[in-house]
């Protein structure tokens, strides 16, 4: 089977009512073929065709490649945008960091009723299966790349997934396309390139249908993963309370189903990177079985799981300001950055709520964090109480308390952000106030 525009149209049949088909255009052979074939169908399909190029800035030729992509799109009369990203990420390989960066940009770009098309083919799928297998991945990893999936507000599709590289390159040669060859694609220090240039050709001398077979394996694993997801969805309804997991309900499941629903919760509900097998097992062995008054935690690169009052909590690893942090907020009209690139506070002018603007006039406003011994008289209550007791009453998990900003007015605690305001500083009905958040 040769790759043709007609086959592409057939593979895109369910997406032809979309408003826009975006092509992720790197300038390489595969994405150029996808863009060219799609343009040749322009008179036969209704969606608008657009191209997006991600400049990772990793190659000395990156800007030349961006210019090349722009010129090709102008020649094809395709609307084109280019985005520059920082593809350096701490504790990530260059491949993973670049992938994370471009997917993040695509997510911000894609709107409702739009489809992002990627030029992955059967060779890419086979390589992905091998990589996941060598990493010891489970069913989800071995399912590799889906043909289509929900993505941001729209959809992501890989319409060339059942074609091999040679078929796509034949199209490029036949239509005299001019594409970019990235030298890094031949650097076998990268795992995928090592498999592509060293391992797969050797395996194909013994198993000529290797790529097709591995792609079929991915399809089988995708079916299995769908069944596990459906089971996890059913179990989730029995074990959850809001976005937390009820430990008493979870322990009634078999350990295999515990792992399955925990993966579902962490990935789909909390939207965190999944822990590896060892960390997932630690959640079961250490957190589920801990004493009620214990505060166990399991932390991995993508997040952390803790327990509090019979519930499991999952979140990104928290960066908490030092307890002796003391920040002067001299201009309430401007946001106050507490953690660089992270926590920040801002103020909104309101009426009848928040802190009284009048009572804050000419006062020193500072932001601090809990050190212990703080007291507060919440509005509507007649007595002063220890902040520790209030946190217990509000059922705030212990690990979150240290990161809650405390607003001080001339050295007096005026607001526990997100929870209460002091009686003497609260704005009353009809009075101008500052709402901090």
CSV table of C-alpha atoms in Angstrom, one decimal:
chain,number,residue,atom,x,y,z
A,1,UNK,CA,0.0,0.0,0.0
A,2,UNK,CA,1.4,3.4,-1.0
A,3,UNK,CA,0.6,6.6,0.8
A,4,UNK,CA,-1.7,8.9,-1.2
A,5,UNK,CA,-3.9,11.9,-0.5
A,6,UNK,CA,-6.9,9.7,-1.1
A,7,UNK,CA,-5.9,7.4,1.8
A,8,UNK,CA,-5.3,10.5,4.0
A,9,UNK,CA,-8.8,11.7,3.2
A,10,UNK,CA,-10.2,8.3,4.2
A,11,UNK,CA,-8.3,8.3,7.5
A,12,UNK,CA,-9.6,11.9,8.2
A,13,UNK,CA,-13.2,11.2,7.3
A,14,UNK,CA,-14.5,11.5,10.9
A,15,UNK,CA,-12.8,14.9,11.3
A,16,UNK,CA,-13.9,16.6,8.2
A,17,UNK,CA,-16.7,18.5,10.0
A,18,UNK,CA,-14.0,20.3,12.1
A,19,UNK,CA,-13.5,24.0,11.7
A,20,UNK,CA,-9.7,23.8,11.5
A,21,UNK,CA,-7.1,21.1,10.8
A,22,UNK,CA,-3.8,22.1,12.3
A,23,UNK,CA,-0.7,20.4,11.0
A,24,UNK,CA,2.2,20.1,13.4
A,25,UNK,CA,4.9,21.1,10.9
A,26,UNK,CA,8.5,20.5,11.8
A,27,UNK,CA,9.8,20.8,8.3
A,28,UNK,CA,10.9,17.2,8.2
A,29,UNK,CA,9.8,14.7,5.6
A,30,UNK,CA,6.9,13.2,7.4
A,31,UNK,CA,5.2,16.4,8.4
A,32,UNK,CA,5.9,17.9,5.0
A,33,UNK,CA,4.1,15.0,3.3
A,34,UNK,CA,1.2,15.3,5.7
A,35,UNK,CA,0.9,19.0,4.9
A,36,UNK,CA,1.3,18.6,1.2
A,37,UNK,CA,-1.2,15.8,0.9
A,38,UNK,CA,-3.7,17.7,3.0
A,39,UNK,CA,-3.3,20.8,0.8
A,40,UNK,CA,-4.0,18.8,-2.3
A,41,UNK,CA,-7.4,17.9,-0.7
A,42,UNK,CA,-8.3,21.5,0.0
A,43,UNK,CA,-11.0,21.7,-2.7
A,44,UNK,CA,-12.6,18.5,-1.4
A,45,UNK,CA,-12.8,19.2,2.3
A,46,UNK,CA,-14.4,22.0,4.3
A,47,UNK,CA,-12.0,22.5,7.3
A,48,UNK,CA,-9.5,25.3,7.1
A,49,UNK,CA,-5.9,24.1,6.9
A,50,UNK,CA,-3.3,25.7,9.1
A,51,UNK,CA,0.3,24.9,10.1
A,52,UNK,CA,2.1,25.4,13.4
A,53,UNK,CA,5.9,25.1,13.8
A,54,UNK,CA,7.6,24.7,17.2
A,55,UNK,CA,11.1,26.2,17.4
A,56,UNK,CA,12.8,24.3,20.3
A,57,UNK,CA,16.0,26.3,20.0
A,58,UNK,CA,18.1,23.2,20.5
A,59,UNK,CA,19.9,23.2,17.1
A,60,UNK,CA,22.1,26.0,15.7
A,61,UNK,CA,19.9,25.6,12.6
A,62,UNK,CA,16.6,26.2,14.5
A,63,UNK,CA,16.0,29.6,13.1
A,64,UNK,CA,16.8,28.5,9.5
A,65,UNK,CA,14.3,25.7,9.9
A,66,UNK,CA,11.7,28.0,11.1
A,67,UNK,CA,12.2,30.3,8.0
A,68,UNK,CA,12.1,27.2,5.7
A,69,UNK,CA,8.8,26.2,7.2
A,70,UNK,CA,7.4,29.7,6.7
A,71,UNK,CA,8.5,29.7,3.0
A,72,UNK,CA,6.9,26.3,2.3
A,73,UNK,CA,3.6,27.4,3.9
A,74,UNK,CA,3.6,30.6,1.9
A,75,UNK,CA,4.2,28.6,-1.3
A,76,UNK,CA,1.3,26.3,-0.3
A,77,UNK,CA,-0.9,29.3,0.8
A,78,UNK,CA,-1.3,27.8,4.2
A,79,UNK,CA,-1.8,30.1,7.3
A,80,UNK,CA,1.3,29.5,9.5
A,81,UNK,CA,2.4,30.3,13.0
A,82,UNK,CA,5.7,29.6,14.7
A,83,UNK,CA,6.2,29.3,18.5
A,84,UNK,CA,9.5,29.4,20.3
A,85,UNK,CA,9.8,27.3,23.5
A,86,UNK,CA,12.4,26.6,26.2
A,87,UNK,CA,13.1,22.9,25.7
A,88,UNK,CA,15.3,22.7,28.8
A,89,UNK,CA,13.6,21.1,31.8
A,90,UNK,CA,15.3,20.1,35.0
A,91,UNK,CA,15.6,16.3,35.6
A,92,UNK,CA,14.3,15.6,32.1
A,93,UNK,CA,16.1,14.3,29.0
A,94,UNK,CA,16.3,16.6,26.0
A,95,UNK,CA,13.8,14.5,24.2
A,96,UNK,CA,11.3,14.5,27.0
A,97,UNK,CA,11.8,18.2,27.7
A,98,UNK,CA,11.2,19.1,24.1
A,99,UNK,CA,8.1,17.0,23.9
A,100,UNK,CA,6.7,18.5,27.0
A,101,UNK,CA,7.3,22.0,25.7
A,102,UNK,CA,5.7,21.5,22.3
A,103,UNK,CA,2.7,19.7,23.7
A,104,UNK,CA,2.2,22.5,26.2
A,105,UNK,CA,2.1,25.1,23.4
A,106,UNK,CA,-0.2,23.0,21.3
A,107,UNK,CA,-2.6,22.7,24.2
A,108,UNK,CA,-2.7,26.5,24.6
A,109,UNK,CA,-3.3,26.9,20.9
A,110,UNK,CA,-6.0,24.4,20.1
A,111,UNK,CA,-9.6,25.6,20.3
A,112,UNK,CA,-13.0,23.9,20.3
A,113,UNK,CA,-13.8,22.1,17.0
A,114,UNK,CA,-10.2,22.1,15.9
A,115,UNK,CA,-8.0,19.0,15.3
A,116,UNK,CA,-4.2,18.9,15.6
A,117,UNK,CA,-2.6,16.4,13.1
A,118,UNK,CA,0.7,14.8,13.9
A,119,UNK,CA,2.7,12.9,11.3
A,120,UNK,CA,3.6,9.9,13.3
A,121,UNK,CA,3.7,6.7,11.3
A,122,UNK,CA,4.0,2.9,11.8
A,123,UNK,CA,7.8,3.0,12.3
A,124,UNK,CA,7.3,5.6,15.1
A,125,UNK,CA,4.7,3.4,16.7
A,126,UNK,CA,6.9,0.3,16.6
A,127,UNK,CA,9.8,2.3,18.2
A,128,UNK,CA,7.5,3.6,20.9
A,129,UNK,CA,6.4,0.1,21.8
A,130,UNK,CA,10.0,-1.1,22.0
A,131,UNK,CA,11.0,1.9,24.2
A,132,UNK,CA,8.0,1.3,26.5
A,133,UNK,CA,8.8,-2.4,26.7
A,134,UNK,CA,12.4,-1.7,27.6
A,135,UNK,CA,11.2,0.7,30.3
A,136,UNK,CA,9.1,-2.0,31.9
A,137,UNK,CA,5.9,-0.1,31.1
A,138,UNK,CA,2.4,-1.5,31.7
A,139,UNK,CA,-0.6,-1.8,29.5
A,140,UNK,CA,-1.0,2.0,29.0
A,141,UNK,CA,2.6,2.5,28.0
A,142,UNK,CA,2.6,-0.4,25.6
A,143,UNK,CA,-0.6,1.0,24.0
A,144,UNK,CA,1.9,3.6,22.6
A,145,UNK,CA,0.3,6.4,20.5
A,146,UNK,CA,-3.5,6.4,19.9
A,147,UNK,CA,-4.9,7.2,16.5
A,148,UNK,CA,-7.0,9.9,18.1
A,149,UNK,CA,-7.6,11.4,21.5
A,150,UNK,CA,-9.2,14.3,23.2
A,151,UNK,CA,-6.7,17.1,23.5
A,152,UNK,CA,-7.1,20.5,25.1
A,153,UNK,CA,-10.4,21.9,23.8
A,154,UNK,CA,-10.2,19.8,20.6
A,155,UNK,CA,-8.8,16.6,19.3
A,156,UNK,CA,-5.4,15.2,18.3
A,157,UNK,CA,-5.1,12.7,15.4
A,158,UNK,CA,-2.3,10.7,13.8
A,159,UNK,CA,-3.7,9.9,10.3
A,160,UNK,CA,-0.5,8.3,9.0
A,161,UNK,CA,-0.1,5.7,11.8
A,162,UNK,CA,-0.8,2.7,9.5
A,163,UNK,CA,1.9,3.7,6.9
A,164,UNK,CA,5.6,2.9,7.1
A,165,UNK,CA,8.4,5.4,6.6
A,166,UNK,CA,9.3,4.2,3.2
A,167,UNK,CA,5.8,4.7,1.8
A,168,UNK,CA,5.8,8.3,3.1
A,169,UNK,CA,9.2,9.0,1.7
A,170,UNK,CA,8.1,7.6,-1.7
A,171,UNK,CA,5.4,10.2,-1.7
A,172,UNK,CA,7.9,13.0,-0.9
A,173,UNK,CA,10.2,11.9,-3.7
A,174,UNK,CA,7.3,11.5,-6.2
A,175,UNK,CA,6.1,15.1,-5.5
A,176,UNK,CA,9.6,16.5,-5.4
A,177,UNK,CA,9.2,17.9,-1.9
A,178,UNK,CA,12.0,19.8,-0.2
A,179,UNK,CA,12.3,18.9,3.5
A,180,UNK,CA,14.7,19.3,6.4
A,181,UNK,CA,17.0,16.5,7.7
A,182,UNK,CA,17.7,17.1,11.3
A,183,UNK,CA,21.3,15.8,12.0
A,184,UNK,CA,20.2,14.8,15.6
A,185,UNK,CA,17.9,12.1,14.1
A,186,UNK,CA,21.1,10.1,13.4
A,187,UNK,CA,22.6,10.5,16.9
A,188,UNK,CA,22.4,7.0,18.4
A,189,UNK,CA,23.1,8.4,21.9
A,190,UNK,CA,19.3,9.0,21.9
A,191,UNK,CA,17.3,5.9,22.7
A,192,UNK,CA,14.9,6.2,19.8
A,193,UNK,CA,17.6,6.7,17.3
A,194,UNK,CA,19.6,3.7,18.6
A,195,UNK,CA,16.5,1.6,18.1
A,196,UNK,CA,15.8,3.0,14.7
A,197,UNK,CA,19.2,2.7,13.2
A,198,UNK,CA,20.8,-0.2,15.2
A,199,UNK,CA,18.1,-2.5,16.7
A,200,UNK,CA,15.1,-2.5,14.4
A,201,UNK,CA,17.0,-3.2,11.2
A,202,UNK,CA,18.6,-6.2,12.9
A,203,UNK,CA,15.3,-7.5,14.2
A,204,UNK,CA,13.7,-7.1,10.7
A,205,UNK,CA,16.3,-9.5,9.2
A,206,UNK,CA,14.7,-12.2,11.4
A,207,UNK,CA,11.1,-10.8,11.6
A,208,UNK,CA,10.4,-8.8,8.4
A,209,UNK,CA,6.9,-7.9,9.6
A,210,UNK,CA,8.2,-6.4,12.9
A,211,UNK,CA,6.7,-2.9,12.6
A,212,UNK,CA,3.3,-4.2,11.6
A,213,UNK,CA,3.4,-6.8,14.4
A,214,UNK,CA,4.4,-4.2,17.1
A,215,UNK,CA,1.7,-1.8,15.9
A,216,UNK,CA,-0.8,-4.7,16.3
A,217,UNK,CA,0.6,-5.2,19.8
A,218,UNK,CA,-0.1,-1.6,20.6
A,219,UNK,CA,-3.6,-1.9,19.3
A,220,UNK,CA,-4.2,-5.0,21.6
A,221,UNK,CA,-2.8,-3.1,24.5
A,222,UNK,CA,-5.0,-0.1,23.8
A,223,UNK,CA,-8.1,-2.3,24.0
A,224,UNK,CA,-6.8,-3.8,27.3
A,225,UNK,CA,-6.1,-0.3,28.6
A,226,UNK,CA,-9.6,0.8,27.7
A,227,UNK,CA,-11.1,-2.1,29.7
A,228,UNK,CA,-8.9,-1.2,32.7
A,229,UNK,CA,-10.0,2.4,32.5
A,230,UNK,CA,-13.6,1.4,32.4
A,231,UNK,CA,-13.1,-0.7,35.5
A,232,UNK,CA,-11.2,2.1,37.2
A,233,UNK,CA,-14.1,4.5,36.4
A,234,UNK,CA,-16.6,2.1,38.1
A,235,UNK,CA,-14.3,1.7,41.2
A,236,UNK,CA,-13.7,5.4,41.4
A,237,UNK,CA,-17.4,6.0,42.0
A,238,UNK,CA,-17.2,3.8,45.1
A,239,UNK,CA,-14.0,5.0,46.6
A,240,UNK,CA,-14.0,8.8,46.1
A,241,UNK,CA,-15.1,11.7,48.2
A,242,UNK,CA,-14.8,14.9,46.1
A,243,UNK,CA,-11.3,14.5,44.6
A,244,UNK,CA,-9.9,12.4,47.4
A,245,UNK,CA,-9.9,8.7,47.9
A,246,UNK,CA,-11.7,7.1,50.9
A,247,UNK,CA,-9.2,4.6,52.4
A,248,UNK,CA,-11.9,2.4,54.0
A,249,UNK,CA,-13.5,1.9,50.6
A,250,UNK,CA,-10.2,1.5,48.7
A,251,UNK,CA,-9.0,-1.4,51.0
A,252,UNK,CA,-12.1,-3.4,50.2
A,253,UNK,CA,-10.8,-3.9,46.6
A,254,UNK,CA,-8.2,-6.4,45.6
A,255,UNK,CA,-4.7,-5.0,45.4
A,256,UNK,CA,-4.7,-5.1,41.6
A,257,UNK,CA,-7.8,-3.0,41.5
A,258,UNK,CA,-6.4,-0.7,44.1
A,259,UNK,CA,-3.4,0.0,41.8
A,260,UNK,CA,-5.7,0.4,38.9
A,261,UNK,CA,-8.0,2.9,40.5
A,262,UNK,CA,-5.1,4.8,42.1
A,263,UNK,CA,-3.5,5.2,38.6
A,264,UNK,CA,-6.8,6.5,37.3
A,265,UNK,CA,-7.2,8.9,40.2
A,266,UNK,CA,-3.6,10.3,39.9
A,267,UNK,CA,-3.6,10.6,36.1
A,268,UNK,CA,-7.2,11.5,35.2
A,269,UNK,CA,-8.6,13.3,38.3
A,270,UNK,CA,-5.5,14.9,39.7
A,271,UNK,CA,-3.8,15.3,36.3
A,272,UNK,CA,-0.4,14.3,37.7
A,273,UNK,CA,2.5,12.3,36.2
A,274,UNK,CA,2.0,8.6,37.2
A,275,UNK,CA,4.4,7.2,39.8
A,276,UNK,CA,6.5,4.2,38.8
A,277,UNK,CA,5.7,0.7,40.1
A,278,UNK,CA,7.8,1.1,43.2
A,279,UNK,CA,6.2,4.4,44.4
A,280,UNK,CA,2.7,3.1,43.6
A,281,UNK,CA,3.3,0.1,45.7
A,282,UNK,CA,4.6,2.3,48.5
A,283,UNK,CA,1.3,4.1,48.5
A,284,UNK,CA,-0.4,0.8,49.2
A,285,UNK,CA,2.1,-0.6,51.6
A,286,UNK,CA,3.0,2.6,53.6
A,287,UNK,CA,0.1,5.1,53.3
A,288,UNK,CA,-3.0,2.9,53.3
A,289,UNK,CA,-1.8,0.9,56.3
A,290,UNK,CA,-0.5,3.7,58.4
A,291,UNK,CA,-2.1,4.6,61.8
A,292,UNK,CA,-5.0,7.1,61.7
A,293,UNK,CA,-2.9,9.7,63.4
A,294,UNK,CA,0.2,9.2,61.3
A,295,UNK,CA,1.2,11.5,58.4
A,296,UNK,CA,2.9,9.3,55.8
A,297,UNK,CA,3.8,10.6,52.4
A,298,UNK,CA,5.0,9.1,49.1
A,299,UNK,CA,6.8,11.6,46.9
A,300,UNK,CA,7.9,11.0,43.3
A,301,UNK,CA,9.1,13.3,40.5
A,302,UNK,CA,5.6,14.1,39.3
A,303,UNK,CA,3.7,14.6,42.6
A,304,UNK,CA,3.0,13.3,46.1
A,305,UNK,CA,0.3,11.3,48.0
A,306,UNK,CA,-0.6,11.8,51.6
A,307,UNK,CA,-3.4,10.9,54.0
A,308,UNK,CA,-5.5,12.9,56.4
A,309,UNK,CA,-8.6,11.9,58.3
A,310,UNK,CA,-9.2,8.7,56.3
A,311,UNK,CA,-8.6,10.2,52.9
A,312,UNK,CA,-5.8,10.1,50.4
A,313,UNK,CA,-4.7,13.4,48.8
A,314,UNK,CA,-2.6,13.7,45.7
A,315,UNK,CA,-1.0,16.9,44.5
A,316,UNK,CA,2.1,18.4,42.8
A,317,UNK,CA,5.1,18.5,45.2
A,318,UNK,CA,4.5,21.5,47.3
A,319,UNK,CA,7.0,24.3,47.5
A,320,UNK,CA,6.3,26.1,50.8
A,321,UNK,CA,7.8,29.4,51.8
A,322,UNK,CA,10.1,29.5,54.8
A,323,UNK,CA,8.2,30.0,58.1
A,324,UNK,CA,10.1,33.2,58.8
A,325,UNK,CA,9.1,34.8,55.4
A,326,UNK,CA,8.1,38.4,56.0
A,327,UNK,CA,7.1,40.3,52.8
A,328,UNK,CA,6.1,44.0,52.7
A,329,UNK,CA,3.2,44.6,50.4
A,330,UNK,CA,3.6,48.3,49.8
A,331,UNK,CA,1.4,48.6,46.7
A,332,UNK,CA,-1.8,46.7,46.9
A,333,UNK,CA,-2.6,47.6,43.3
A,334,UNK,CA,0.2,45.3,42.1
A,335,UNK,CA,0.4,41.5,42.7
A,336,UNK,CA,2.8,40.3,45.3
A,337,UNK,CA,5.0,37.4,44.2
A,338,UNK,CA,5.8,35.0,47.1
A,339,UNK,CA,7.4,32.1,45.3
A,340,UNK,CA,9.2,32.9,42.0
A,341,UNK,CA,7.1,31.6,39.2
A,342,UNK,CA,4.6,30.1,41.6
A,343,UNK,CA,2.5,31.5,44.5
A,344,UNK,CA,1.4,35.1,44.1
A,345,UNK,CA,-1.3,37.3,45.7
A,346,UNK,CA,-3.4,40.0,44.1
A,347,UNK,CA,-6.1,42.4,45.3
A,348,UNK,CA,-9.5,43.2,43.8
A,349,UNK,CA,-11.5,46.3,44.8
A,350,UNK,CA,-15.0,45.3,46.0
A,351,UNK,CA,-17.9,46.6,48.1
A,352,UNK,CA,-19.2,45.0,51.3
A,353,UNK,CA,-16.6,42.2,51.5
A,354,UNK,CA,-12.9,41.6,52.0
A,355,UNK,CA,-10.7,43.8,54.2
A,356,UNK,CA,-11.8,47.4,54.8
A,357,UNK,CA,-10.0,49.8,52.6
A,358,UNK,CA,-10.5,52.5,55.2
A,359,UNK,CA,-8.9,50.5,58.0
A,360,UNK,CA,-5.9,49.6,55.8
A,361,UNK,CA,-5.1,53.2,54.9
A,362,UNK,CA,-1.6,54.3,55.9
A,363,UNK,CA,-1.0,50.9,57.5
A,364,UNK,CA,1.9,48.5,56.9
A,365,UNK,CA,0.6,45.4,55.1
A,366,UNK,CA,2.8,42.3,55.3
A,367,UNK,CA,2.5,38.7,54.3
A,368,UNK,CA,3.8,36.0,56.6
A,369,UNK,CA,3.4,32.3,57.1
A,370,UNK,CA,2.6,30.2,60.1
A,371,UNK,CA,5.3,29.8,62.8
A,372,UNK,CA,3.0,28.7,65.6
A,373,UNK,CA,1.1,30.5,68.3
A,374,UNK,CA,-0.9,32.7,66.0
A,375,UNK,CA,-4.4,33.8,67.2
A,376,UNK,CA,-7.3,35.3,65.3
A,377,UNK,CA,-10.9,36.5,65.9
A,378,UNK,CA,-12.8,35.5,62.8
A,379,UNK,CA,-15.6,37.9,61.7
A,380,UNK,CA,-18.9,36.8,63.1
A,381,UNK,CA,-17.4,35.1,66.2
A,382,UNK,CA,-17.1,36.8,69.5
A,383,UNK,CA,-13.9,35.2,70.7
A,384,UNK,CA,-10.2,35.0,69.8
A,385,UNK,CA,-9.0,31.5,68.9
A,386,UNK,CA,-5.7,29.8,68.2
A,387,UNK,CA,-5.0,29.4,64.4
A,388,UNK,CA,-4.0,25.8,65.1
A,389,UNK,CA,-7.5,25.1,66.4
A,390,UNK,CA,-9.2,26.9,63.5
A,391,UNK,CA,-7.2,24.8,61.0
A,392,UNK,CA,-8.3,21.7,62.8
A,393,UNK,CA,-11.9,22.9,62.7
A,394,UNK,CA,-11.7,23.7,59.0
A,395,UNK,CA,-10.1,20.3,58.4
A,396,UNK,CA,-7.1,21.7,56.6
A,397,UNK,CA,-4.5,18.9,56.1
A,398,UNK,CA,-1.3,19.6,58.2
A,399,UNK,CA,1.0,19.8,55.2
A,400,UNK,CA,-1.1,22.6,53.6
A,401,UNK,CA,-1.1,24.9,56.7
A,402,UNK,CA,2.4,26.1,56.3
A,403,UNK,CA,1.7,27.4,52.8
A,404,UNK,CA,-1.4,29.5,53.6
A,405,UNK,CA,-0.6,33.2,53.4
A,406,UNK,CA,-1.4,35.3,56.5
A,407,UNK,CA,-2.1,39.0,56.0
A,408,UNK,CA,-0.9,41.3,58.8
A,409,UNK,CA,-1.9,44.9,59.2
A,410,UNK,CA,0.5,46.9,61.4
A,411,UNK,CA,1.6,43.6,63.0
A,412,UNK,CA,-1.9,42.3,63.6
A,413,UNK,CA,-3.3,39.2,61.9
A,414,UNK,CA,-6.1,40.5,59.6
A,415,UNK,CA,-6.8,37.6,57.2
A,416,UNK,CA,-6.0,33.9,56.8
A,417,UNK,CA,-6.2,33.9,53.0
A,418,UNK,CA,-9.0,31.7,51.7
A,419,UNK,CA,-10.4,31.0,55.2
A,420,UNK,CA,-11.3,34.0,57.4
A,421,UNK,CA,-10.8,37.7,58.1
A,422,UNK,CA,-10.4,39.3,61.5
A,423,UNK,CA,-13.5,41.0,62.9
A,424,UNK,CA,-11.7,44.3,63.4
A,425,UNK,CA,-10.6,44.6,59.7
A,426,UNK,CA,-13.5,43.2,57.8
A,427,UNK,CA,-15.4,45.4,55.4
A,428,UNK,CA,-19.1,45.8,56.3
A,429,UNK,CA,-22.1,46.3,54.0
A,430,UNK,CA,-21.7,49.1,51.5
A,431,UNK,CA,-18.1,49.7,52.6
A,432,UNK,CA,-15.2,49.6,50.0
A,433,UNK,CA,-13.1,46.5,50.6
A,434,UNK,CA,-10.0,44.7,49.3
A,435,UNK,CA,-10.5,41.1,48.2
A,436,UNK,CA,-7.2,39.2,48.4
A,437,UNK,CA,-6.7,36.0,46.5
